[in-house]
Amino acid sequence: NLLDLDTFSKSDPGGWQSRFGRTEVIDNTLNPDFVRKFVLDYYFEEKQNLRDWGNPPWSHSAFFGAQDFLGQAFVALGEVIGSQRGRLERPLTGVPGKRCGTILLLAEELSNCRDIVTMQLCANKLDKKDFFGKSDPFLVFYRSNEDGTFTICHKTEVVKNTLNPVWQPFTIPVRALCNGDYDRTVKIDVYDWDRDGSHDFIGEFATSYRELSRAQSQFTVYEVLNPRKKCKKKKYVNSGTVTLLSFSVESEFTFVDYIRGGTQLNFTVAIDFTASNGLPSQPTSLHYASPYQLSAYALALKAVGEIIQDYDSDKLFPAYGFGAKVPPDGKISHQFPLNNNVENPSCAGIEGVLESYLQSLRTVQLYGPTNFAPVINQVAGIAAQVTDGSQYHVLLIITDGVISDMLQTKEAIVTASSLPMSIIIVGVGPAEFEAMEELDGDEVRLSSRGRYAERDIVQFVPFRDYVDDSGNQVLSMARLAKDVLAEIPEQLLSYMKTRDIKPRRADPE
């Protein structure tokens, strides 16, 4: 239902542009279906803004110029990816007093041969290479290249002192084995392992992914041939055989597969209201917001939240504060709702969270201590209610200092590591954050009372590392969001893999 700007016919929409290119022109229609596609790199952790505007470069009307503006829409790529079935419809705007119609954006992930192969092989009657024993055989797989050379892509383990080895099953991406070309040659060498590294060549054989895949229905036996021995010995037959015992293929699912399948990201915020932040009314306070710029807390919240919200269908975000005395009785709370609604702590959008946060600064008394465990356990309790992969929770904790309940926090994180959730901790201010690095678990897996975290679910960053020297807050927010959100897709995938949860099929149109 685009604007009709031609006098004697309908509009000729086309030249629909984004920052990535321009569509073709379709004559005489108000409901164009454009063919041209745009291939974009997608990054979950970045706000990738798209702007689409209609600007047909040709018009058959004598009363209008060569280019009649039909409307525009402002969209983020994450909104399209996060929408149901990857389809997002937006109203077009920009022509005063006119309804400009709508634009429908569709996104799909390009196939890049994401299959993974699991196979098992054994050998029979291989040549004896060791003087005092038999052989210690292993296999080396090579992928052929376009220029005729070969690149090693896998080695099996060594099976000691046998001429009839059975190797363990192994897994390899199809793209590593043949770069997605099912008929490309795969060369397999058989060696006898030697301690000094001068492994003895037993023989070789060649196959292809397509040939290997036939083993799903039948055993495939390959002769192992040694070209030198074949040339020297007239009665040479082979140096043994290798049998493909099993071959199976599975798809390696991506973050986008789960989002397209309906997995919702649920975003929860927890903000530090301890007294160490300073009086909010003072310019030295980390909570102080001048008329000209946001506080460090607000910047961190907007940076992360504005990206996460594109993947949350209802745009309602539970938001809590911790470490303050709250009205009416002045009791210390470590999980009070910022909107003052215990029954429903959700705020409408990131702007709603910011509004409730600023309101809380005016009504609560900053106090202490800095306890993380209550709010982590709160979100973990919600995450534990739905573990089928349809919901995944991201908790953002923004804090200025040292944790007071370190032991309880570690216990809470270890427990939460088996649930569909991730935790982002942003440290603001000049404090040292050594304890946060321990919680991050990148170097050493976090443990508590003899239990180790099932997954690494915590990402910590100090906000000061992302402050732009020129004072550009937009740049600071983009840098922060990129780093703290970069691990979320892998953390979501690790949960799905450990639970063997496959993406749901997108609903048919």
Short mmCIF file of C-alpha atoms in Angstrom, two decimals:
data_model
loop_
_atom_site.label_atom_id
_atom_site.label_comp_id
_atom_site.label_asym_id
_atom_site.label_seq_id
_atom_site.Cartn_x
_atom_site.Cartn_y
_atom_site.Cartn_z
CA ASN A 1 0.00 0.00 0.00
CA LEU A 2 2.61 2.52 -1.07
CA LEU A 3 1.82 6.10 -1.97
CA ASP A 4 0.51 6.54 -5.52
CA LEU A 5 2.46 9.48 -6.91
CA ASP A 6 1.89 8.95 -10.63
CA THR A 7 -1.04 10.63 -12.36
CA PHE A 8 -1.87 8.20 -15.18
CA SER A 9 -0.60 4.98 -13.58
CA LYS A 10 0.57 3.65 -10.25
CA SER A 11 3.97 4.45 -8.75
CA ASP A 12 7.08 2.70 -10.02
CA PRO A 13 8.69 1.81 -6.71
CA GLY A 14 12.32 0.95 -6.71
CA GLY A 15 15.64 2.26 -5.72
CA TRP A 16 14.67 1.23 -2.20
CA GLN A 17 17.91 1.93 -0.48
CA SER A 18 19.64 0.98 2.70
CA ARG A 19 23.19 1.74 3.66
CA PHE A 20 24.06 -1.55 1.86
CA GLY A 21 22.63 -0.93 -1.59
CA ARG A 22 19.59 -0.34 -3.78
CA THR A 23 16.84 -2.61 -5.07
CA GLU A 24 15.62 -2.88 -8.63
CA VAL A 25 12.68 -0.79 -9.87
CA ILE A 26 9.28 -2.45 -10.32
CA ASP A 27 6.90 -0.65 -12.66
CA ASN A 28 3.33 0.38 -11.98
CA THR A 29 2.52 -1.20 -8.61
CA LEU A 30 1.85 -0.11 -5.05
CA ASN A 31 2.72 -3.56 -3.66
CA PRO A 32 6.19 -4.40 -5.00
CA ASP A 33 7.97 -7.64 -4.16
CA PHE A 34 11.67 -6.91 -4.66
CA VAL A 35 13.97 -9.68 -5.85
CA ARG A 36 17.36 -8.27 -5.03
CA LYS A 37 18.81 -9.50 -1.73
CA PHE A 38 21.47 -7.92 0.45
CA VAL A 39 24.12 -10.09 2.11
CA LEU A 40 25.12 -8.63 5.47
CA ASP A 41 27.51 -9.71 8.19
CA TYR A 42 25.51 -10.16 11.39
CA TYR A 43 26.93 -9.54 14.87
CA PHE A 44 24.69 -10.15 17.88
CA GLU A 45 26.83 -7.88 20.07
CA GLU A 46 26.53 -4.80 17.83
CA LYS A 47 23.66 -2.42 17.12
CA GLN A 48 23.49 -2.66 13.32
CA ASN A 49 21.13 0.07 12.21
CA LEU A 50 19.46 -0.16 8.82
CA ARG A 51 17.66 2.72 7.17
CA ASP A 52 15.35 1.97 4.27
CA TRP A 53 13.86 4.66 2.14
CA GLY A 54 11.81 4.57 -1.06
CA ASN A 55 13.04 6.74 -3.85
CA PRO A 56 12.02 5.60 -7.35
CA PRO A 57 14.61 6.95 -9.74
CA TRP A 58 12.10 6.97 -12.60
CA SER A 59 8.54 8.23 -12.69
CA HIS A 60 6.26 8.22 -15.72
CA SER A 61 4.34 11.19 -14.36
CA ALA A 62 4.75 14.50 -16.11
CA PHE A 63 3.86 16.32 -12.92
CA PHE A 64 6.61 15.01 -10.70
CA GLY A 65 10.37 15.06 -10.88
CA ALA A 66 12.55 12.09 -11.63
CA GLN A 67 12.59 10.91 -8.03
CA ASP A 68 9.49 10.93 -5.83
CA PHE A 69 10.04 10.17 -2.15
CA LEU A 70 7.74 7.36 -0.97
CA GLY A 71 8.77 7.03 2.69
CA GLN A 72 11.37 5.64 5.05
CA ALA A 73 11.78 3.25 7.97
CA PHE A 74 14.46 2.98 10.64
CA VAL A 75 15.23 -0.59 11.66
CA ALA A 76 18.03 -2.51 13.43
CA LEU A 77 19.17 -5.79 11.91
CA GLY A 78 18.71 -7.44 15.30
CA GLU A 79 15.01 -6.52 15.22
CA VAL A 80 14.59 -8.41 11.95
CA ILE A 81 16.55 -11.45 13.18
CA GLY A 82 14.67 -11.43 16.48
CA SER A 83 11.21 -11.13 14.94
CA GLN A 84 8.99 -14.15 14.40
CA ARG A 85 10.19 -16.21 11.40
CA GLY A 86 12.68 -13.43 10.62
CA ARG A 87 9.88 -11.25 9.19
CA LEU A 88 9.48 -7.64 10.35
CA GLU A 89 6.81 -5.26 9.08
CA ARG A 90 7.23 -1.54 9.70
CA PRO A 91 5.15 1.50 8.71
CA LEU A 92 6.80 3.92 6.31
CA THR A 93 6.95 7.55 7.39
CA GLY A 94 8.38 10.81 6.18
CA VAL A 95 5.66 12.32 3.98
CA PRO A 96 3.69 14.80 6.11
CA GLY A 97 -0.04 14.12 6.31
CA LYS A 98 0.20 10.92 4.27
CA ARG A 99 -0.01 7.23 5.08
CA CYS A 100 3.00 5.86 3.27
CA GLY A 101 2.21 2.15 3.55
CA THR A 102 4.48 -0.47 5.07
CA ILE A 103 7.73 -2.25 4.32
CA LEU A 104 8.28 -5.94 5.04
CA LEU A 105 11.84 -7.08 5.77
CA LEU A 106 12.82 -10.75 5.72
CA ALA A 107 16.11 -12.20 6.99
CA GLU A 108 17.54 -15.69 6.62
CA GLU A 109 20.93 -17.16 7.44
CA LEU A 110 22.97 -18.23 4.45
CA SER A 111 23.93 -21.89 4.44
CA ASN A 112 27.65 -22.37 4.87
CA CYS A 113 27.89 -26.16 5.12
CA ARG A 114 27.39 -26.42 8.87
CA ASP A 115 27.14 -30.23 8.92
CA ILE A 116 29.34 -32.27 11.25
CA VAL A 117 30.43 -35.82 10.45
CA THR A 118 31.07 -38.55 13.00
CA MET A 119 32.84 -41.65 11.68
CA GLN A 120 34.69 -44.72 12.90
CA LEU A 121 37.25 -46.84 11.05
CA CYS A 122 39.19 -50.03 11.63
CA ALA A 123 41.98 -51.76 9.70
CA ASN A 124 42.89 -55.35 8.95
CA LYS A 125 46.24 -57.03 8.19
CA LEU A 126 48.34 -53.89 7.99
CA ASP A 127 52.06 -54.24 7.23
CA LYS A 128 54.29 -55.04 10.19
CA LYS A 129 56.78 -52.18 10.71
CA ASP A 130 58.27 -52.67 14.18
CA PHE A 131 61.21 -55.08 14.65
CA PHE A 132 60.27 -56.29 18.13
CA GLY A 133 56.52 -55.91 17.82
CA LYS A 134 53.78 -55.35 15.32
CA SER A 135 52.80 -51.80 14.28
CA ASP A 136 51.39 -48.80 16.14
CA PRO A 137 49.03 -47.52 13.42
CA PHE A 138 47.25 -44.18 13.10
CA LEU A 139 45.47 -42.37 10.25
CA VAL A 140 46.06 -38.91 8.78
CA PHE A 141 43.28 -37.24 6.76
CA TYR A 142 44.04 -34.65 4.05
CA ARG A 143 41.67 -32.33 2.20
CA SER A 144 42.55 -31.61 -1.42
CA ASN A 145 42.92 -27.97 -2.45
CA GLU A 146 42.00 -26.22 -5.70
CA ASP A 147 45.68 -26.16 -6.75
CA GLY A 148 46.13 -29.91 -6.37
CA THR A 149 47.90 -29.74 -3.01
CA PHE A 150 46.64 -31.34 0.20
CA THR A 151 45.99 -29.88 3.65
CA ILE A 152 45.94 -32.04 6.78
CA CYS A 153 42.57 -31.91 8.50
CA HIS A 154 42.56 -34.73 11.06
CA LYS A 155 44.71 -37.31 12.84
CA THR A 156 43.37 -40.31 14.71
CA GLU A 157 44.83 -41.60 17.93
CA VAL A 158 47.60 -44.24 17.86
CA VAL A 159 46.56 -47.84 18.55
CA LYS A 160 49.57 -49.65 19.98
CA ASN A 161 51.05 -52.99 18.88
CA THR A 162 48.43 -54.33 16.46
CA LEU A 163 47.94 -54.96 12.77
CA ASN A 164 44.16 -54.88 13.18
CA PRO A 165 43.43 -51.55 14.93
CA VAL A 166 39.99 -50.17 15.73
CA TRP A 167 40.10 -46.41 16.10
CA GLN A 168 37.75 -44.41 18.30
CA PRO A 169 34.89 -42.56 16.60
CA PHE A 170 35.78 -38.93 15.83
CA THR A 171 33.91 -35.83 14.74
CA ILE A 172 34.93 -33.34 12.04
CA PRO A 173 33.10 -30.45 10.31
CA VAL A 174 32.24 -31.18 6.68
CA ARG A 175 33.81 -27.88 5.62
CA ALA A 176 37.11 -29.02 7.20
CA LEU A 177 36.93 -32.36 5.41
CA CYS A 178 35.99 -31.17 1.93
CA ASN A 179 35.10 -27.46 2.14
CA GLY A 180 31.52 -28.34 1.26
CA ASP A 181 32.49 -29.97 -2.07
CA TYR A 182 31.14 -33.52 -1.70
CA ASP A 183 33.17 -34.86 -4.64
CA ARG A 184 36.52 -33.35 -3.61
CA THR A 185 39.26 -35.93 -2.99
CA VAL A 186 39.98 -36.89 0.60
CA LYS A 187 43.35 -38.63 0.98
CA ILE A 188 44.03 -40.85 3.98
CA ASP A 189 47.53 -42.00 4.93
CA VAL A 190 48.25 -44.89 7.28
CA TYR A 191 51.37 -44.60 9.46
CA ASP A 192 53.20 -46.65 12.04
CA TRP A 193 53.97 -44.41 15.02
CA ASP A 194 57.60 -44.09 16.18
CA ARG A 195 58.66 -42.40 19.40
CA ASP A 196 61.29 -40.25 17.65
CA GLY A 197 58.72 -38.80 15.26
CA SER A 198 60.04 -40.56 12.14
CA HIS A 199 56.75 -42.38 11.59
CA ASP A 200 56.84 -45.18 9.01
CA PHE A 201 54.54 -44.88 6.01
CA ILE A 202 52.35 -47.98 5.64
CA GLY A 203 50.16 -46.92 2.75
CA GLU A 204 47.37 -44.66 1.52
CA PHE A 205 43.96 -44.59 -0.09
CA ALA A 206 41.63 -41.92 -1.47
CA THR A 207 37.91 -41.33 -1.20
CA SER A 208 35.42 -38.44 -1.10
CA TYR A 209 32.71 -37.19 1.23
CA ARG A 210 30.05 -38.56 -1.12
CA GLU A 211 31.66 -42.01 -1.11
CA LEU A 212 32.13 -41.98 2.66
CA SER A 213 28.49 -41.04 3.17
CA ARG A 214 27.38 -44.27 1.49
CA ALA A 215 28.68 -46.10 4.54
CA GLN A 216 25.52 -45.04 6.34
CA SER A 217 23.88 -48.04 4.69
CA GLN A 218 26.83 -50.41 4.17
CA PHE A 219 30.41 -51.05 5.25
CA THR A 220 33.01 -49.65 2.87
CA VAL A 221 36.41 -51.35 2.57
CA TYR A 222 39.47 -49.55 1.15
CA GLU A 223 42.73 -51.14 0.05
CA VAL A 224 45.77 -49.50 1.63
CA LEU A 225 48.43 -49.17 -1.08
CA ASN A 226 52.12 -48.32 -0.80
CA PRO A 227 53.24 -46.97 -4.23
CA ARG A 228 56.92 -47.82 -3.64
CA LYS A 229 56.23 -51.42 -2.67
CA LYS A 230 53.82 -51.75 -5.58
CA CYS A 231 56.57 -50.72 -8.02
CA LYS A 232 59.18 -53.04 -6.50
CA LYS A 233 57.14 -56.21 -5.95
CA LYS A 234 55.30 -57.86 -8.81
CA LYS A 235 53.11 -59.95 -6.49
CA TYR A 236 52.24 -57.00 -4.25
CA VAL A 237 48.53 -56.84 -3.50
CA ASN A 238 48.17 -54.27 -0.74
CA SER A 239 49.43 -53.24 2.71
CA GLY A 240 46.16 -54.12 4.40
CA THR A 241 42.64 -52.76 4.31
CA VAL A 242 40.72 -50.03 6.14
CA THR A 243 37.00 -50.42 6.78
CA LEU A 244 34.61 -47.57 7.45
CA LEU A 245 32.44 -48.93 10.25
CA SER A 246 30.06 -46.02 10.70
CA PHE A 247 29.35 -42.59 9.25
CA SER A 248 26.71 -40.14 10.46
CA VAL A 249 25.95 -36.49 9.75
CA GLU A 250 24.42 -33.88 12.03
CA SER A 251 23.83 -30.17 11.57
CA GLU A 252 25.78 -27.74 13.71
CA PHE A 253 23.16 -25.29 14.90
CA THR A 254 23.84 -21.58 15.27
CA PHE A 255 22.53 -18.85 17.55
CA VAL A 256 20.35 -17.60 14.70
CA ASP A 257 18.79 -21.06 14.31
CA TYR A 258 17.51 -20.91 17.89
CA ILE A 259 16.31 -17.31 17.66
CA ARG A 260 14.50 -18.12 14.39
CA GLY A 261 13.03 -21.18 16.11
CA GLY A 262 11.40 -18.98 18.73
CA THR A 263 13.91 -18.86 21.60
CA GLN A 264 13.27 -15.66 23.55
CA LEU A 265 16.00 -13.70 25.34
CA ASN A 266 14.70 -12.38 28.66
CA PHE A 267 16.66 -9.43 29.98
CA THR A 268 16.85 -8.59 33.70
CA VAL A 269 18.72 -5.63 35.24
CA ALA A 270 20.23 -5.31 38.73
CA ILE A 271 21.74 -1.97 39.78
CA ASP A 272 24.06 -1.25 42.71
CA PHE A 273 22.53 1.26 45.18
CA THR A 274 25.25 1.02 47.84
CA ALA A 275 26.56 4.14 49.56
CA SER A 276 30.03 3.77 48.04
CA ASN A 277 28.59 5.21 44.81
CA GLY A 278 28.28 8.62 46.46
CA LEU A 279 25.26 10.88 46.91
CA PRO A 280 23.36 10.94 43.57
CA SER A 281 22.93 14.70 43.88
CA GLN A 282 26.71 15.27 43.92
CA PRO A 283 28.70 15.51 40.65
CA THR A 284 31.28 13.10 42.12
CA SER A 285 28.66 10.33 42.44
CA LEU A 286 28.65 7.48 39.94
CA HIS A 287 24.85 7.85 39.88
CA TYR A 288 25.01 11.56 39.08
CA ALA A 289 23.38 12.50 35.78
CA SER A 290 24.07 16.00 34.55
CA PRO A 291 21.74 17.79 32.15
CA TYR A 292 24.32 17.09 29.44
CA GLN A 293 25.23 13.45 29.88
CA LEU A 294 24.07 10.17 31.41
CA SER A 295 25.68 8.53 34.43
CA ALA A 296 27.98 5.54 33.98
CA TYR A 297 25.16 3.31 35.21
CA ALA A 298 22.69 4.68 32.67
CA LEU A 299 25.25 4.41 29.86
CA ALA A 300 25.99 0.76 30.64
CA LEU A 301 22.28 -0.02 30.87
CA LYS A 302 21.46 1.61 27.53
CA ALA A 303 24.48 0.08 25.77
CA VAL A 304 23.55 -3.50 26.64
CA GLY A 305 19.77 -3.14 26.86
CA GLU A 306 19.19 -1.51 23.50
CA ILE A 307 20.68 -4.54 21.77
CA ILE A 308 19.10 -7.23 23.97
CA GLN A 309 15.62 -5.71 23.64
CA ASP A 310 15.51 -6.53 19.93
CA TYR A 311 15.31 -10.24 20.87
CA ASP A 312 12.59 -9.91 23.53
CA SER A 313 9.10 -9.95 22.04
CA ASP A 314 7.24 -8.21 24.87
CA LYS A 315 9.97 -5.63 25.62
CA LEU A 316 9.19 -5.94 29.36
CA PHE A 317 12.29 -6.06 31.55
CA PRO A 318 12.37 -6.91 35.27
CA ALA A 319 14.65 -4.37 36.97
CA TYR A 320 15.99 -4.53 40.53
CA GLY A 321 18.18 -2.54 42.84
CA PHE A 322 20.35 -3.89 45.66
CA GLY A 323 22.16 -2.48 48.69
CA ALA A 324 19.68 0.27 49.67
CA LYS A 325 17.25 1.08 52.45
CA VAL A 326 13.83 1.19 50.86
CA PRO A 327 10.60 2.90 51.96
CA PRO A 328 8.38 2.80 53.86
CA ASP A 329 10.22 1.08 56.74
CA GLY A 330 13.83 1.71 55.65
CA LYS A 331 14.81 -1.98 55.59
CA ILE A 332 17.89 -2.99 53.60
CA SER A 333 16.99 -4.84 50.39
CA HIS A 334 19.13 -6.66 47.84
CA GLN A 335 16.42 -7.19 45.22
CA PHE A 336 13.90 -4.39 45.37
CA PRO A 337 11.93 -3.62 42.17
CA LEU A 338 12.91 -0.31 40.62
CA ASN A 339 9.29 0.37 39.69
CA ASN A 340 8.21 -0.27 43.32
CA ASN A 341 5.88 -3.07 42.17
CA VAL A 342 6.77 -6.33 43.93
CA GLU A 343 4.11 -8.29 42.02
CA ASN A 344 5.28 -7.07 38.61
CA PRO A 345 8.85 -5.67 38.57
CA SER A 346 8.92 -5.38 34.76
CA CYS A 347 9.49 -2.03 33.05
CA ALA A 348 8.38 -1.15 29.53
CA GLY A 349 11.49 -1.05 27.38
CA ILE A 350 14.92 0.25 28.27
CA GLU A 351 13.53 3.75 28.59
CA GLY A 352 11.11 2.42 31.21
CA VAL A 353 14.00 0.85 33.13
CA LEU A 354 15.93 4.13 33.01
CA GLU A 355 12.90 6.07 34.22
CA SER A 356 12.35 3.68 37.16
CA TYR A 357 16.07 3.74 38.00
CA LEU A 358 16.10 7.55 38.20
CA GLN A 359 12.91 7.52 40.28
CA SER A 360 14.43 5.02 42.73
CA LEU A 361 17.45 7.27 43.21
CA ARG A 362 15.06 9.89 44.58
CA THR A 363 13.19 7.55 46.96
CA VAL A 364 15.69 5.05 48.44
CA GLN A 365 18.69 5.59 50.73
CA LEU A 366 21.98 4.28 49.37
CA TYR A 367 23.47 1.94 51.94
CA GLY A 368 25.08 -1.53 51.70
CA PRO A 369 26.52 -4.16 51.64
CA THR A 370 27.14 -5.28 48.02
CA ASN A 371 25.37 -8.64 47.75
CA PHE A 372 24.93 -10.32 44.36
CA ALA A 373 23.57 -13.73 45.41
CA PRO A 374 19.93 -12.70 46.08
CA VAL A 375 19.30 -11.28 42.60
CA ILE A 376 21.23 -14.11 40.87
CA ASN A 377 19.11 -16.65 42.76
CA GLN A 378 15.99 -14.67 41.87
CA VAL A 379 16.67 -14.89 38.12
CA ALA A 380 17.92 -18.49 38.40
CA GLY A 381 14.62 -19.46 40.02
CA ILE A 382 12.73 -18.03 37.06
CA ALA A 383 15.11 -19.66 34.54
CA ALA A 384 14.62 -23.05 36.24
CA GLN A 385 10.89 -22.95 35.47
CA VAL A 386 11.40 -23.31 31.68
CA THR A 387 14.42 -25.33 30.58
CA ASP A 388 13.26 -26.61 27.17
CA GLY A 389 15.23 -24.01 25.19
CA SER A 390 12.30 -21.69 24.48
CA GLN A 391 13.53 -19.15 27.06
CA TYR A 392 17.05 -17.88 27.82
CA HIS A 393 17.76 -15.30 30.52
CA VAL A 394 20.44 -12.61 30.56
CA LEU A 395 21.09 -10.83 33.87
CA LEU A 396 22.96 -7.52 33.74
CA ILE A 397 24.53 -6.46 37.06
CA ILE A 398 26.03 -2.97 37.22
CA THR A 399 28.16 -2.34 40.31
CA ASP A 400 30.89 -0.09 41.65
CA GLY A 401 32.74 -2.23 44.14
CA VAL A 402 33.89 -5.31 45.94
CA ILE A 403 31.35 -8.10 46.52
CA SER A 404 30.40 -8.61 50.16
CA ASP A 405 28.90 -12.10 49.71
CA MET A 406 31.58 -13.73 47.54
CA LEU A 407 31.03 -17.29 48.80
CA GLN A 408 27.25 -17.10 48.34
CA THR A 409 27.68 -15.49 44.90
CA LYS A 410 30.01 -18.27 43.74
CA GLU A 411 27.53 -20.87 44.95
CA ALA A 412 24.69 -19.07 43.15
CA ILE A 413 26.65 -18.89 39.86
CA VAL A 414 27.69 -22.57 40.01
CA THR A 415 24.04 -23.51 40.50
CA ALA A 416 22.90 -21.16 37.73
CA SER A 417 25.48 -22.58 35.28
CA SER A 418 23.20 -25.55 34.62
CA LEU A 419 20.28 -23.27 33.75
CA PRO A 420 19.41 -21.30 30.59
CA MET A 421 20.96 -18.03 31.71
CA SER A 422 24.02 -15.79 31.39
CA ILE A 423 25.31 -13.07 33.69
CA ILE A 424 26.94 -9.83 32.56
CA ILE A 425 28.73 -7.75 35.21
CA VAL A 426 29.78 -4.20 34.38
CA GLY A 427 32.04 -2.54 36.92
CA VAL A 428 31.81 1.26 37.07
CA GLY A 429 34.13 3.66 38.86
CA PRO A 430 37.83 3.46 39.82
CA ALA A 431 37.69 0.44 42.17
CA GLU A 432 39.78 -2.69 41.69
CA PHE A 433 37.70 -5.63 40.52
CA GLU A 434 39.91 -8.69 41.14
CA ALA A 435 37.02 -10.71 42.55
CA MET A 436 35.02 -10.13 39.37
CA GLU A 437 37.78 -11.71 37.30
CA GLU A 438 37.44 -14.87 39.39
CA LEU A 439 33.70 -14.95 38.74
CA ASP A 440 34.33 -14.52 34.99
CA GLY A 441 35.90 -17.97 34.88
CA ASP A 442 37.76 -17.48 31.58
CA GLU A 443 41.07 -18.74 32.99
CA VAL A 444 39.93 -21.10 35.77
CA ARG A 445 36.50 -22.70 35.90
CA LEU A 446 34.54 -21.30 38.84
CA SER A 447 33.90 -23.69 41.72
CA SER A 448 32.08 -23.69 45.05
CA ARG A 449 32.26 -26.28 47.82
CA GLY A 450 33.77 -28.88 45.52
CA ARG A 451 31.30 -28.29 42.66
CA TYR A 452 32.49 -26.81 39.38
CA ALA A 453 30.39 -24.60 37.13
CA GLU A 454 28.87 -26.65 34.33
CA ARG A 455 29.40 -23.77 31.88
CA ASP A 456 31.14 -20.40 31.86
CA ILE A 457 28.13 -18.07 32.12
CA VAL A 458 29.71 -14.86 33.48
CA GLN A 459 31.24 -12.03 31.50
CA PHE A 460 32.83 -9.14 33.42
CA VAL A 461 34.15 -5.86 32.04
CA PRO A 462 35.24 -2.63 33.76
CA PHE A 463 33.36 0.29 32.21
CA ARG A 464 36.40 2.58 32.40
CA ASP A 465 38.12 0.53 29.69
CA TYR A 466 35.47 1.65 27.19
CA VAL A 467 35.22 5.35 27.92
CA ASP A 468 36.11 7.27 24.78
CA ASP A 469 38.86 9.86 25.32
CA SER A 470 36.94 12.48 23.38
CA GLY A 471 33.88 12.06 25.59
CA ASN A 472 31.80 10.50 22.82
CA GLN A 473 29.20 8.52 24.79
CA VAL A 474 27.74 6.80 21.73
CA LEU A 475 31.15 5.35 20.88
CA SER A 476 31.71 4.29 24.49
CA MET A 477 28.36 2.48 24.52
CA ALA A 478 29.05 0.70 21.24
CA ARG A 479 32.45 -0.53 22.45
CA LEU A 480 31.02 -1.75 25.74
CA ALA A 481 28.08 -3.58 24.14
CA LYS A 482 30.31 -5.30 21.61
CA ASP A 483 32.55 -6.82 24.28
CA VAL A 484 30.01 -7.76 26.96
CA LEU A 485 27.55 -9.31 24.52
CA ALA A 486 30.05 -11.17 22.33
CA GLU A 487 29.94 -14.30 24.52
CA ILE A 488 26.13 -14.57 24.81
CA PRO A 489 25.57 -16.54 21.56
CA GLU A 490 28.21 -19.14 22.51
CA GLN A 491 26.86 -19.39 26.07
CA LEU A 492 23.36 -19.98 24.73
CA LEU A 493 24.67 -22.62 22.33
CA SER A 494 26.64 -24.36 25.10
CA TYR A 495 23.44 -24.71 27.14
CA MET A 496 21.50 -26.10 24.17
CA LYS A 497 24.28 -28.58 23.34
CA THR A 498 24.63 -29.88 26.90
CA ARG A 499 20.87 -30.50 26.97
CA ASP A 500 20.73 -31.82 23.39
CA ILE A 501 18.10 -29.20 22.57
CA LYS A 502 17.63 -28.64 18.87
CA PRO A 503 16.09 -25.48 17.39
CA ARG A 504 12.39 -25.61 16.83
CA ARG A 505 11.20 -25.28 13.29
CA ALA A 506 9.95 -21.80 12.51
CA ASP A 507 6.16 -21.66 12.14
CA PRO A 508 5.05 -22.00 8.52
CA GLU A 509 3.85 -18.81 6.91
#
